[in-house]
Coordinates of N, CA and C in Angstrom, one line a residue:
I17 N -14.4 -9.6 24.6 CA -14.5 -10.6 23.5 C -13.3 -10.4 22.6
D18 N -12.6 -11.5 22.4 CA -11.4 -11.5 21.5 C -11.9 -11.5 20.1
F19 N -11.2 -10.8 19.2 CA -11.5 -10.8 17.8 C -10.3 -10.6 17.0
L20 N -10.4 -11.0 15.7 CA -9.3 -11.0 14.8 C -9.9 -10.7 13.4
I21 N -9.9 -9.5 12.9 CA -10.6 -9.1 11.7 C -9.7 -8.3 10.8
S22 N -9.9 -8.5 9.5 CA -9.1 -7.7 8.5 C -9.8 -6.4 8.3
L23 N -9.0 -5.3 8.2 CA -9.6 -4.0 8.1 C -9.5 -3.5 6.7
P24 N -10.7 -3.2 6.1 CA -10.7 -2.7 4.7 C -10.2 -1.3 4.6
F25 N -9.6 -0.9 3.4 CA -9.1 0.4 3.3 C -10.1 1.4 2.8
T26 N -11.2 1.6 3.6 CA -12.3 2.4 3.1 C -12.6 3.5 4.1
S27 N -11.7 3.7 5.1 CA -12.0 4.8 6.1 C -10.7 5.5 6.5
K28 N -10.7 6.4 7.4 CA -9.5 7.2 7.8 C -8.6 6.3 8.7
L29 N -9.2 5.4 9.4 CA -8.4 4.6 10.4 C -7.3 3.8 9.7
P30 N -7.5 3.1 8.6 CA -6.4 2.4 8.0 C -5.3 3.3 7.5
E31 N -5.7 4.5 7.0 CA -4.7 5.4 6.5 C -3.8 5.9 7.6
E32 N -4.4 6.1 8.8 CA -3.6 6.5 10.0 C -2.6 5.4 10.4
I33 N -3.1 4.2 10.4 CA -2.3 3.0 10.8 C -1.2 2.8 9.8
L34 N -1.5 3.0 8.5 CA -0.4 2.8 7.5 C 0.7 3.8 7.7
E35 N 0.3 5.1 7.9 CA 1.3 6.1 8.1 C 2.3 5.8 9.3
K36 N 1.7 5.3 10.4 CA 2.5 4.9 11.6 C 3.4 3.7 11.2
A37 N 2.8 2.7 10.6 CA 3.5 1.5 10.2 C 4.7 1.8 9.3
K38 N 4.5 2.6 8.3 CA 5.5 3.0 7.3 C 6.7 3.6 8.0
S39 N 6.4 4.5 9.0 CA 7.5 5.2 9.7 C 8.2 4.4 10.8
Q40 N 7.5 3.3 11.2 CA 8.1 2.5 12.3 C 8.7 1.1 11.9
M41 N 8.3 0.7 10.7 CA 8.8 -0.7 10.2 C 10.2 -0.7 9.9
N42 N 10.9 -1.8 10.2 CA 12.2 -2.1 9.9 C 12.3 -3.3 9.0
Q43 N 12.8 -3.2 7.8 CA 12.8 -4.3 6.9 C 13.4 -5.6 7.4
L44 N 14.4 -5.5 8.3 CA 15.1 -6.7 8.8 C 14.5 -7.2 10.1
T45 N 14.5 -6.3 11.1 CA 14.0 -6.8 12.4 C 12.5 -7.1 12.4
D46 N 11.7 -6.6 11.5 CA 10.3 -6.8 11.5 C 9.9 -7.8 10.4
S47 N 10.9 -8.5 9.8 CA 10.5 -9.4 8.7 C 10.1 -10.8 9.3
I48 N 9.1 -11.4 8.7 CA 8.6 -12.7 9.1 C 8.3 -13.5 7.8
I49 N 8.4 -14.8 8.0 CA 8.2 -15.8 6.9 C 6.9 -16.6 7.3
V50 N 5.9 -16.5 6.4 CA 4.7 -17.3 6.6 C 4.5 -18.2 5.4
G51 N 4.7 -19.5 5.6 CA 4.6 -20.4 4.4 C 5.7 -20.0 3.4
S52 N 5.2 -19.7 2.2 CA 6.2 -19.2 1.2 C 6.2 -17.7 1.0
D53 N 5.6 -17.0 1.9 CA 5.5 -15.5 1.8 C 6.5 -14.8 2.8
F54 N 7.1 -13.8 2.2 CA 8.0 -13.0 3.0 C 7.2 -11.7 3.3
L55 N 7.0 -11.4 4.6 CA 6.2 -10.2 5.0 C 7.0 -9.3 6.0
I56 N 6.7 -8.1 6.1 CA 7.2 -7.2 7.1 C 6.0 -6.9 8.0
G57 N 6.0 -7.2 9.3 CA 4.9 -7.0 10.2 C 5.2 -6.1 11.4
K58 N 4.2 -5.3 11.7 CA 4.4 -4.4 12.9 C 3.1 -4.2 13.6
T59 N 3.2 -4.2 15.0 CA 2.0 -4.0 15.8 C 1.9 -2.5 16.2
I60 N 0.7 -2.0 15.9 CA 0.5 -0.5 16.2 C -0.7 -0.4 17.2
P61 N -0.5 0.1 18.4 CA -1.6 0.3 19.3 C -2.5 1.4 18.8
V62 N -3.8 1.2 18.9 CA -4.8 2.2 18.4 C -5.8 2.5 19.6
Q63 N -5.9 3.8 19.9 CA -6.8 4.2 21.0 C -8.2 4.3 20.4
W64 N -9.1 3.3 20.7 CA -10.4 3.2 20.0 C -11.3 4.3 20.6
D65 N -11.3 4.4 21.9 CA -12.1 5.5 22.6 C -11.4 5.7 23.9
A66 N -12.0 6.5 24.8 CA -11.4 6.8 26.1 C -11.0 5.6 26.9
E67 N -11.8 4.5 26.8 CA -11.6 3.4 27.7 C -11.0 2.2 27.0
H68 N -11.0 2.1 25.7 CA -10.6 0.9 25.0 C -9.4 1.2 24.1
E69 N -8.4 0.3 24.2 CA -7.3 0.3 23.2 C -7.3 -1.1 22.5
I70 N -7.1 -1.0 21.2 CA -7.0 -2.2 20.4 C -5.7 -2.2 19.7
Y71 N -5.4 -3.2 19.0 CA -4.1 -3.4 18.3 C -4.3 -3.7 16.8
A72 N -3.4 -3.0 16.0 CA -3.5 -3.3 14.6 C -2.1 -3.9 14.2
N73 N -2.2 -5.1 13.6 CA -1.0 -5.7 13.0 C -1.0 -5.3 11.5
A74 N 0.0 -4.5 11.2 CA 0.1 -4.1 9.8 C 1.1 -4.9 9.1
Y75 N 0.8 -5.4 7.9 CA 1.7 -6.3 7.1 C 2.0 -5.7 5.7
Y76 N 3.2 -5.8 5.3 CA 3.6 -5.4 4.0 C 4.2 -6.5 3.2
N77 N 3.7 -6.8 2.1 CA 4.3 -7.9 1.2 C 4.9 -7.2 0.0
P78 N 6.3 -7.1 0.0 CA 7.0 -6.3 -1.1 C 6.7 -7.0 -2.5
L79 N 6.6 -8.3 -2.5 CA 6.4 -9.0 -3.8 C 5.1 -8.6 -4.4
H80 N 4.0 -8.7 -3.5 CA 2.7 -8.3 -4.0 C 2.6 -6.9 -4.5
A81 N 3.3 -6.0 -3.7 CA 3.3 -4.6 -4.1 C 4.0 -4.4 -5.5
T82 N 5.1 -5.1 -5.7 CA 5.8 -5.0 -6.9 C 5.0 -5.5 -8.1
N83 N 4.3 -6.7 -7.8 CA 3.5 -7.3 -8.9 C 2.3 -6.4 -9.3
K84 N 1.8 -5.7 -8.3 CA 0.7 -4.8 -8.5 C 1.2 -3.6 -9.4
R85 N 2.3 -3.1 -9.0 CA 2.9 -2.0 -9.8 C 3.2 -2.4 -11.3
I86 N 3.7 -3.6 -11.5 CA 3.9 -4.1 -12.8 C 2.6 -4.2 -13.6
D87 N 1.5 -4.7 -12.9 CA 0.2 -4.9 -13.5 C -0.3 -3.5 -14.0
I88 N -0.1 -2.5 -13.1 CA -0.6 -1.1 -13.4 C 0.1 -0.6 -14.6
I89 N 1.5 -0.8 -14.7 CA 2.3 -0.3 -15.8 C 1.8 -1.0 -17.1
E90 N 1.6 -2.3 -17.0 CA 1.2 -3.1 -18.2 C -0.2 -2.6 -18.7
K91 N -1.1 -2.3 -17.7 CA -2.4 -1.8 -18.0 C -2.4 -0.4 -18.6
Y92 N -1.5 0.4 -18.1 CA -1.3 1.8 -18.7 C -0.9 1.7 -20.1
N93 N 0.1 0.9 -20.4 CA 0.6 0.7 -21.8 C -0.4 0.2 -22.7
E94 N -1.2 -0.8 -22.3 CA -2.2 -1.4 -23.1 C -3.3 -0.4 -23.4
M95 N -3.7 0.3 -22.3 CA -4.8 1.4 -22.5 C -4.3 2.5 -23.4
R96 N -3.1 3.0 -23.2 CA -2.5 4.1 -24.0 C -2.5 3.7 -25.5
S97 N -2.1 2.5 -25.7 CA -2.0 2.0 -27.1 C -3.4 2.1 -27.8
I98 N -4.4 1.6 -27.1 CA -5.8 1.6 -27.7 C -6.4 2.9 -27.7
V99 N -6.3 3.7 -26.6 CA -6.9 5.0 -26.6 C -6.3 6.0 -27.6
S100 N -5.0 5.9 -27.8 CA -4.3 6.7 -28.8 C -4.8 6.6 -30.2
G101 N -5.4 5.4 -30.5 CA -5.9 5.1 -31.8 C -7.2 5.9 -32.1
K102 N -8.0 6.3 -31.0 CA -9.2 7.1 -31.2 C -9.3 8.0 -29.9
P103 N -8.4 8.9 -29.8 CA -8.4 9.7 -28.5 C -9.7 10.6 -28.4
K104 N -10.3 11.1 -29.5 CA -11.4 12.0 -29.3 C -12.6 11.2 -28.7
V105 N -12.8 9.9 -29.1 CA -13.9 9.1 -28.6 C -13.8 9.0 -27.1
Y106 N -12.5 8.7 -26.6 CA -12.3 8.5 -25.2 C -12.3 9.9 -24.4
Y107 N -11.9 10.9 -25.1 CA -11.9 12.2 -24.5 C -13.4 12.6 -24.2
D108 N -14.2 12.4 -25.2 CA -15.7 12.7 -25.1 C -16.3 11.8 -24.1
Y109 N -15.9 10.6 -24.0 CA -16.4 9.6 -23.0 C -16.1 10.1 -21.6
I110 N -14.9 10.6 -21.3 CA -14.6 11.1 -20.0 C -15.3 12.4 -19.7
L111 N -15.4 13.2 -20.8 CA -16.1 14.5 -20.7 C -17.6 14.3 -20.3
E112 N -18.2 13.3 -21.0 CA -19.6 13.0 -20.7 C -19.8 12.7 -19.3
D113 N -18.9 11.8 -18.7 CA -19.0 11.4 -17.3 C -18.9 12.6 -16.4
T114 N -17.9 13.4 -16.7 CA -17.7 14.6 -15.9 C -18.9 15.6 -15.9
L115 N -19.5 15.8 -17.1 CA -20.6 16.6 -17.2 C -21.8 16.1 -16.4
R116 N -22.0 14.7 -16.5 CA -23.1 14.1 -15.7 C -22.9 14.2 -14.2
Q117 N -21.7 14.1 -13.8 CA -21.4 14.3 -12.3 C -21.7 15.7 -11.9
Q118 N -21.4 16.7 -12.7 CA -21.6 18.1 -12.4 C -23.1 18.4 -12.4
L119 N -23.8 17.7 -13.4 CA -25.3 17.9 -13.5 C -26.0 17.4 -12.2
K120 N -25.5 16.3 -11.7 CA -26.1 15.8 -10.5 C -26.0 16.7 -9.3
K121 N -24.9 17.5 -9.3 CA -24.6 18.4 -8.1 C -25.2 19.8 -8.4
A122 N -25.6 20.1 -9.6 CA -26.0 21.5 -10.0 C -27.3 21.8 -9.3
T123 N -27.4 23.0 -8.7 CA -28.6 23.5 -8.0 C -29.2 24.7 -8.8
D124 N -28.4 25.3 -9.6 CA -28.8 26.5 -10.4 C -29.5 26.0 -11.7
A125 N -30.6 26.6 -12.0 CA -31.4 26.2 -13.2 C -30.6 26.5 -14.5
E126 N -29.9 27.6 -14.5 CA -29.1 28.0 -15.7 C -28.0 27.1 -15.9
E127 N -27.3 26.8 -14.8 CA -26.2 25.8 -14.9 C -26.6 24.5 -15.4
S128 N -27.8 24.0 -14.9 CA -28.3 22.7 -15.3 C -28.6 22.7 -16.8
K129 N -29.2 23.8 -17.3 CA -29.5 24.0 -18.7 C -28.2 23.9 -19.6
R130 N -27.2 24.6 -19.1 CA -25.9 24.7 -19.8 C -25.3 23.3 -19.9
L131 N -25.3 22.6 -18.8 CA -24.7 21.2 -18.8 C -25.5 20.3 -19.7
K132 N -26.8 20.4 -19.7 CA -27.6 19.5 -20.6 C -27.3 19.8 -22.0
A133 N -27.2 21.1 -22.3 CA -26.9 21.5 -23.7 C -25.5 20.9 -24.2
E134 N -24.5 21.0 -23.3 CA -23.2 20.4 -23.6 C -23.3 18.9 -23.8
L135 N -24.1 18.3 -23.0 CA -24.2 16.8 -23.1 C -24.9 16.4 -24.4
G136 N -25.8 17.3 -24.8 CA -26.6 17.1 -26.1 C -25.7 17.2 -27.3
K137 N -24.6 17.9 -27.2 CA -23.7 18.1 -28.3 C -22.8 16.8 -28.5
L138 N -22.6 16.0 -27.5 CA -21.8 14.8 -27.6 C -22.4 13.7 -28.3
N139 N -21.7 13.1 -29.2 CA -22.3 11.9 -29.9 C -21.2 10.9 -30.0
I140 N -21.2 10.0 -28.9 CA -20.1 9.0 -28.7 C -20.6 7.6 -29.2
D141 N -19.7 7.0 -30.0 CA -19.9 5.7 -30.4 C -19.4 4.7 -29.4
K142 N -20.2 4.4 -28.4 CA -19.8 3.6 -27.3 C -19.5 2.1 -27.6
S143 N -19.9 1.7 -28.8 CA -19.7 0.3 -29.2 C -18.1 0.0 -29.3
S144 N -17.4 1.1 -29.6 CA -15.9 1.0 -29.8 C -15.1 1.1 -28.5
I145 N -15.8 1.4 -27.4 CA -15.1 1.7 -26.1 C -15.0 0.4 -25.4
V146 N -13.8 0.1 -24.9 CA -13.5 -1.2 -24.3 C -13.2 -1.1 -22.8
Y147 N -13.2 0.1 -22.3 CA -12.8 0.3 -20.9 C -13.9 0.9 -20.0
D148 N -14.0 0.5 -18.8 CA -15.0 1.1 -17.8 C -14.5 2.5 -17.5
I149 N -15.4 3.4 -17.4 CA -15.1 4.8 -17.2 C -14.2 5.1 -16.0
N150 N -14.5 4.4 -14.8 CA -13.8 4.6 -13.6 C -12.3 4.1 -13.7
E151 N -12.2 2.9 -14.3 CA -10.9 2.4 -14.6 C -10.0 3.3 -15.5
L152 N -10.7 3.8 -16.5 CA -10.0 4.7 -17.5 C -9.5 6.0 -16.8
K153 N -10.4 6.6 -16.0 CA -10.0 7.9 -15.4 C -8.9 7.7 -14.4
K154 N -8.8 6.6 -13.7 CA -7.8 6.4 -12.7 C -6.4 6.2 -13.3
I155 N -6.4 5.7 -14.5 CA -5.1 5.4 -15.1 C -4.6 6.4 -16.2
L156 N -5.6 7.0 -16.9 CA -5.2 7.9 -18.1 C -5.8 9.3 -17.9
E157 N -5.1 10.2 -18.5 CA -5.5 11.6 -18.6 C -5.4 12.0 -20.1
I158 N -6.5 12.5 -20.6 CA -6.5 12.9 -22.1 C -6.7 14.4 -22.1
R159 N -5.7 15.0 -22.8 CA -5.8 16.5 -22.9 C -5.9 16.9 -24.4
E160 N -6.7 18.0 -24.6 CA -6.9 18.5 -25.9 C -6.2 19.8 -26.1
N161 N -5.4 19.8 -27.2 CA -4.7 21.1 -27.6 C -5.7 21.8 -28.5
E162 N -6.3 22.9 -28.0 CA -7.3 23.6 -28.8 C -6.7 24.3 -30.0
D163 N -5.4 24.6 -30.0 CA -4.8 25.3 -31.2 C -4.6 24.3 -32.3
T164 N -4.2 23.1 -32.0 CA -3.9 22.1 -33.1 C -5.0 21.0 -33.2
N165 N -6.0 21.0 -32.3 CA -7.0 20.0 -32.3 C -6.5 18.6 -32.2
Q166 N -5.3 18.5 -31.5 CA -4.7 17.2 -31.3 C -4.9 16.8 -29.8
Y167 N -4.8 15.5 -29.6 CA -5.1 15.0 -28.2 C -3.8 14.3 -27.7
E168 N -3.5 14.6 -26.4 CA -2.4 14.0 -25.7 C -2.9 12.9 -24.7
V169 N -2.4 11.7 -24.8 CA -2.7 10.7 -23.8 C -1.6 10.5 -22.8
L170 N -1.9 10.8 -21.5 CA -0.9 10.8 -20.5 C -1.3 9.9 -19.3
P171 N -0.3 9.5 -18.5 CA -0.7 8.8 -17.3 C -1.3 9.7 -16.2
N172 N -2.3 9.2 -15.6 CA -2.9 10.0 -14.5 C -2.1 9.6 -13.2
E173 N -1.0 10.3 -13.0 CA 0.0 9.9 -12.0 C -0.7 9.9 -10.6
K174 N -1.6 10.9 -10.3 CA -2.2 11.0 -9.0 C -3.1 9.8 -8.8
G175 N -3.9 9.4 -9.9 CA -4.8 8.3 -9.8 C -4.0 6.9 -9.6
I176 N -2.9 6.8 -10.3 CA -2.1 5.6 -10.3 C -1.5 5.4 -8.9
E177 N -1.0 6.5 -8.3 CA -0.5 6.5 -6.9 C -1.5 6.1 -5.9
E178 N -2.8 6.6 -6.2 CA -3.9 6.2 -5.3 C -4.1 4.7 -5.3
L179 N -4.1 4.1 -6.5 CA -4.3 2.7 -6.7 C -3.2 1.9 -6.0
L180 N -2.0 2.4 -6.0 CA -0.8 1.7 -5.5 C -0.6 2.0 -4.0
K181 N -1.3 2.9 -3.4 CA -1.1 3.4 -2.1 C -1.2 2.2 -1.1
T182 N -2.2 1.3 -1.3 CA -2.4 0.2 -0.3 C -2.0 -1.1 -0.9
S183 N -1.3 -1.1 -2.0 CA -1.0 -2.4 -2.6 C 0.1 -3.1 -1.8
G184 N 0.0 -4.4 -1.5 CA 0.9 -5.1 -0.7 C 0.7 -5.0 0.8
W185 N -0.3 -4.1 1.2 CA -0.6 -3.9 2.6 C -1.8 -4.7 3.1
M186 N -1.8 -5.1 4.3 CA -2.9 -5.7 5.0 C -2.9 -5.3 6.5
I187 N -4.1 -5.1 7.0 CA -4.2 -4.7 8.4 C -5.1 -5.7 9.1
I188 N -4.7 -6.3 10.2 CA -5.5 -7.1 11.1 C -5.7 -6.5 12.4
L189 N -7.0 -6.3 12.8 CA -7.3 -5.7 14.1 C -7.5 -6.8 15.1
T190 N -6.9 -6.6 16.4 CA -7.2 -7.6 17.4 C -7.5 -6.8 18.7
R191 N -8.1 -7.5 19.7 CA -8.4 -6.9 20.9 C -7.2 -6.9 21.9
R192 N -6.4 -8.0 21.8 CA -5.2 -8.0 22.7 C -3.9 -8.0 21.9
Q193 N -2.9 -7.6 22.5 CA -1.6 -7.4 21.8 C -1.0 -8.8 21.5
T194 N -0.7 -9.1 20.2 CA -0.2 -10.3 19.8 C 1.0 -10.1 18.9
D195 N 1.9 -11.1 18.8 CA 3.0 -11.0 17.9 C 2.4 -11.0 16.4
P196 N 3.0 -10.2 15.5 CA 2.5 -10.2 14.1 C 2.4 -11.6 13.5
L197 N 3.5 -12.4 13.8 CA 3.5 -13.7 13.2 C 2.4 -14.6 13.7
E198 N 2.1 -14.5 15.0 CA 1.0 -15.3 15.7 C -0.3 -14.9 15.1
S199 N -0.5 -13.6 14.9 CA -1.8 -13.1 14.3 C -2.0 -13.5 12.9
I200 N -1.0 -13.4 12.0 CA -1.2 -13.8 10.6 C -1.5 -15.3 10.5
K201 N -0.8 -16.1 11.3 CA -1.0 -17.5 11.3 C -2.5 -17.9 11.7
A202 N -2.9 -17.2 12.8 CA -4.3 -17.4 13.3 C -5.3 -17.0 12.2
F203 N -5.0 -15.8 11.6 CA -5.9 -15.3 10.6 C -6.0 -16.3 9.4
R204 N -4.9 -16.8 9.0 CA -4.9 -17.7 7.8 C -5.6 -19.0 8.2
D205 N -5.4 -19.5 9.4 CA -6.2 -20.7 9.9 C -7.7 -20.4 9.8
K206 N -8.1 -19.3 10.3 CA -9.5 -18.9 10.3 C -10.0 -18.8 8.9
D207 N -9.2 -18.3 8.0 CA -9.6 -18.2 6.6 C -9.8 -19.6 6.0
V208 N -9.0 -20.6 6.3 CA -9.1 -22.0 5.9 C -10.5 -22.5 6.3
V209 N -10.8 -22.3 7.6 CA -12.1 -22.8 8.1 C -13.2 -22.2 7.4
E210 N -13.2 -20.9 7.2 CA -14.2 -20.2 6.4 C -14.4 -20.7 5.0
K211 N -13.3 -21.0 4.4 CA -13.3 -21.6 3.0 C -14.0 -23.0 3.0
V212 N -13.7 -23.8 4.1 CA -14.3 -25.1 4.2 C -15.9 -24.9 4.3
F213 N -16.3 -24.0 5.1 CA -17.8 -23.7 5.2 C -18.3 -23.3 3.8
K214 N -17.6 -22.4 3.2 CA -18.1 -21.9 1.9 C -18.1 -23.0 0.9
R215 N -17.1 -23.9 0.9 CA -17.1 -25.0 -0.1 C -18.2 -26.0 0.2
S216 N -18.5 -26.2 1.5 CA -19.6 -27.1 1.9 C -20.9 -26.6 1.4
K217 N -21.1 -25.2 1.5 CA -22.4 -24.6 1.1 C -22.5 -24.6 -0.4
N218 N -21.4 -24.2 -1.1 CA -21.5 -24.0 -2.6 C -21.1 -25.2 -3.4
N219 N -20.0 -25.8 -3.1 CA -19.6 -26.9 -3.9 C -20.2 -28.3 -3.6
I220 N -20.5 -28.5 -2.3 CA -21.1 -29.8 -1.9 C -22.6 -29.7 -1.8
D221 N -23.1 -28.5 -2.0 CA -24.5 -28.2 -1.9 C -25.1 -28.5 -0.6
L222 N -24.4 -28.1 0.5 CA -24.9 -28.3 1.8 C -25.5 -27.0 2.4
N223 N -26.2 -26.3 1.5 CA -26.7 -24.9 1.9 C -27.9 -25.1 2.8
R224 N -28.8 -26.0 2.5 CA -30.0 -26.3 3.3 C -29.9 -27.8 3.7
L225 N -30.0 -28.1 5.0 CA -29.9 -29.5 5.4 C -31.1 -30.3 5.1
R226 N -32.3 -29.7 5.4 CA -33.6 -30.3 5.1 C -33.7 -31.7 5.8
V227 N -33.4 -31.8 7.1 CA -33.6 -33.0 7.8 C -34.5 -32.8 9.0
H228 N -35.0 -33.9 9.5 CA -36.0 -33.8 10.6 C -35.6 -34.5 11.9
G229 N -34.4 -35.1 11.9 CA -34.0 -35.8 13.1 C -32.5 -35.7 13.2
N230 N -32.0 -36.0 14.4 CA -30.6 -35.9 14.7 C -29.7 -36.9 14.0
A231 N -30.3 -38.1 13.8 CA -29.5 -39.2 13.1 C -29.3 -38.8 11.7
A232 N -30.3 -38.2 11.0 CA -30.2 -37.8 9.6 C -29.2 -36.6 9.5
L233 N -29.3 -35.7 10.5 CA -28.4 -34.6 10.5 C -26.9 -35.0 10.6
Q234 N -26.7 -35.9 11.6 CA -25.3 -36.4 11.8 C -24.8 -37.1 10.5
S235 N -25.7 -37.9 9.9 CA -25.3 -38.7 8.7 C -25.0 -37.8 7.5
K236 N -25.8 -36.7 7.3 CA -25.6 -35.8 6.2 C -24.3 -35.0 6.4
L237 N -24.0 -34.6 7.6 CA -22.8 -33.8 7.9 C -21.6 -34.7 7.7
F238 N -21.7 -36.0 8.1 CA -20.6 -36.9 8.0 C -20.3 -37.1 6.5
I239 N -21.3 -37.3 5.7 CA -21.1 -37.5 4.2 C -20.4 -36.2 3.6
A240 N -20.9 -35.1 4.1 CA -20.3 -33.8 3.6 C -18.9 -33.7 4.0
F241 N -18.6 -34.2 5.2 CA -17.2 -34.1 5.7 C -16.3 -35.0 4.9
I242 N -16.7 -36.2 4.5 CA -16.0 -37.1 3.7 C -15.8 -36.5 2.3
S243 N -16.9 -35.9 1.8 CA -16.9 -35.2 0.5 C -15.8 -34.1 0.5
S244 N -15.8 -33.3 1.6 CA -14.8 -32.2 1.7 C -13.4 -32.7 1.6
I245 N -13.1 -33.8 2.3 CA -11.8 -34.4 2.3 C -11.4 -34.8 0.9
I246 N -12.3 -35.5 0.2 CA -12.1 -35.9 -1.2 C -11.8 -34.7 -2.1
L247 N -12.6 -33.7 -1.9 CA -12.5 -32.5 -2.7 C -11.2 -31.8 -2.5
S248 N -10.7 -31.7 -1.2 CA -9.4 -31.1 -0.9 C -8.3 -31.9 -1.5
Y249 N -8.4 -33.3 -1.5 CA -7.4 -34.1 -2.0 C -7.3 -33.9 -3.5
I250 N -8.4 -33.8 -4.2 CA -8.4 -33.5 -5.6 C -7.8 -32.1 -5.9
N251 N -8.2 -31.2 -5.1 CA -7.7 -29.8 -5.3 C -6.1 -29.8 -5.1
N252 N -5.6 -30.4 -4.1 CA -4.2 -30.5 -3.8 C -3.4 -31.2 -5.0
T253 N -4.0 -32.3 -5.5 CA -3.4 -33.0 -6.6 C -3.4 -32.1 -7.8
M254 N -4.5 -31.5 -8.1 CA -4.6 -30.6 -9.3 C -3.5 -29.5 -9.2
S255 N -3.4 -28.9 -8.0 CA -2.4 -27.8 -7.8 C -1.0 -28.2 -8.0
K256 N -0.7 -29.4 -7.3 CA 0.7 -29.9 -7.4 C 1.1 -30.3 -8.8
K257 N 0.2 -30.9 -9.5 CA 0.5 -31.3 -10.9 C 0.4 -30.2 -11.9
G258 N -0.1 -29.0 -11.5 CA -0.3 -27.9 -12.4 C -1.4 -28.2 -13.4
L259 N -2.4 -29.0 -13.0 CA -3.5 -29.3 -13.9 C -4.6 -28.2 -14.1
Y260 N -4.6 -27.3 -13.2 CA -5.5 -26.1 -13.3 C -5.1 -25.3 -14.5
K261 N -3.8 -25.3 -14.9 CA -3.3 -24.5 -16.0 C -3.8 -25.1 -17.3

């Protein structure tokens, strides 16, 4: 069975493919143009099991990667500016989360008691906190100087690198070996079809047909088809004229 699927970066396999792709890619000979996008694409064979080999087409978009890095830098500066105004509140906010995570894993009764006591000492005004704890911990590190009781707000360089590790990258798995340009074009065509179905279900309200005969079914689908054309025409006009802005 032929397939063409995007691989999420949530397992070991994409990490292995990325390492191979980074070492084998050539910015000039592997460059491809798709629409208005400049990409670097490379096909990497993957031994799925003893009998089956599949292929991973790895793509790198330098512009997307750069834009992501700029977004992270802007986010860091915005966060640092706000957190520096009340560092103790955010220091305690991170400390509370750390203690709760430790409490979940604690198996010793004494250790659990100690952690609960430390949590009880914290009194955080969460109404003044504007950031999600996971987002905060990935970008910032807050250190306390016990001698001066001052707080230092620093970038979490390890966390930021983790966020940027896959930025600009995309991996498409296929059963048969194909040219990276051919695969990305097919994938984008598939994406367009999926969006049409999504639009039909959500925007045109074609989620449930509720018909009892073939003639009614054909008629309803035809009206939805015409509606989809009109909607696409409106969307294209809005985009070209910059009306969404």
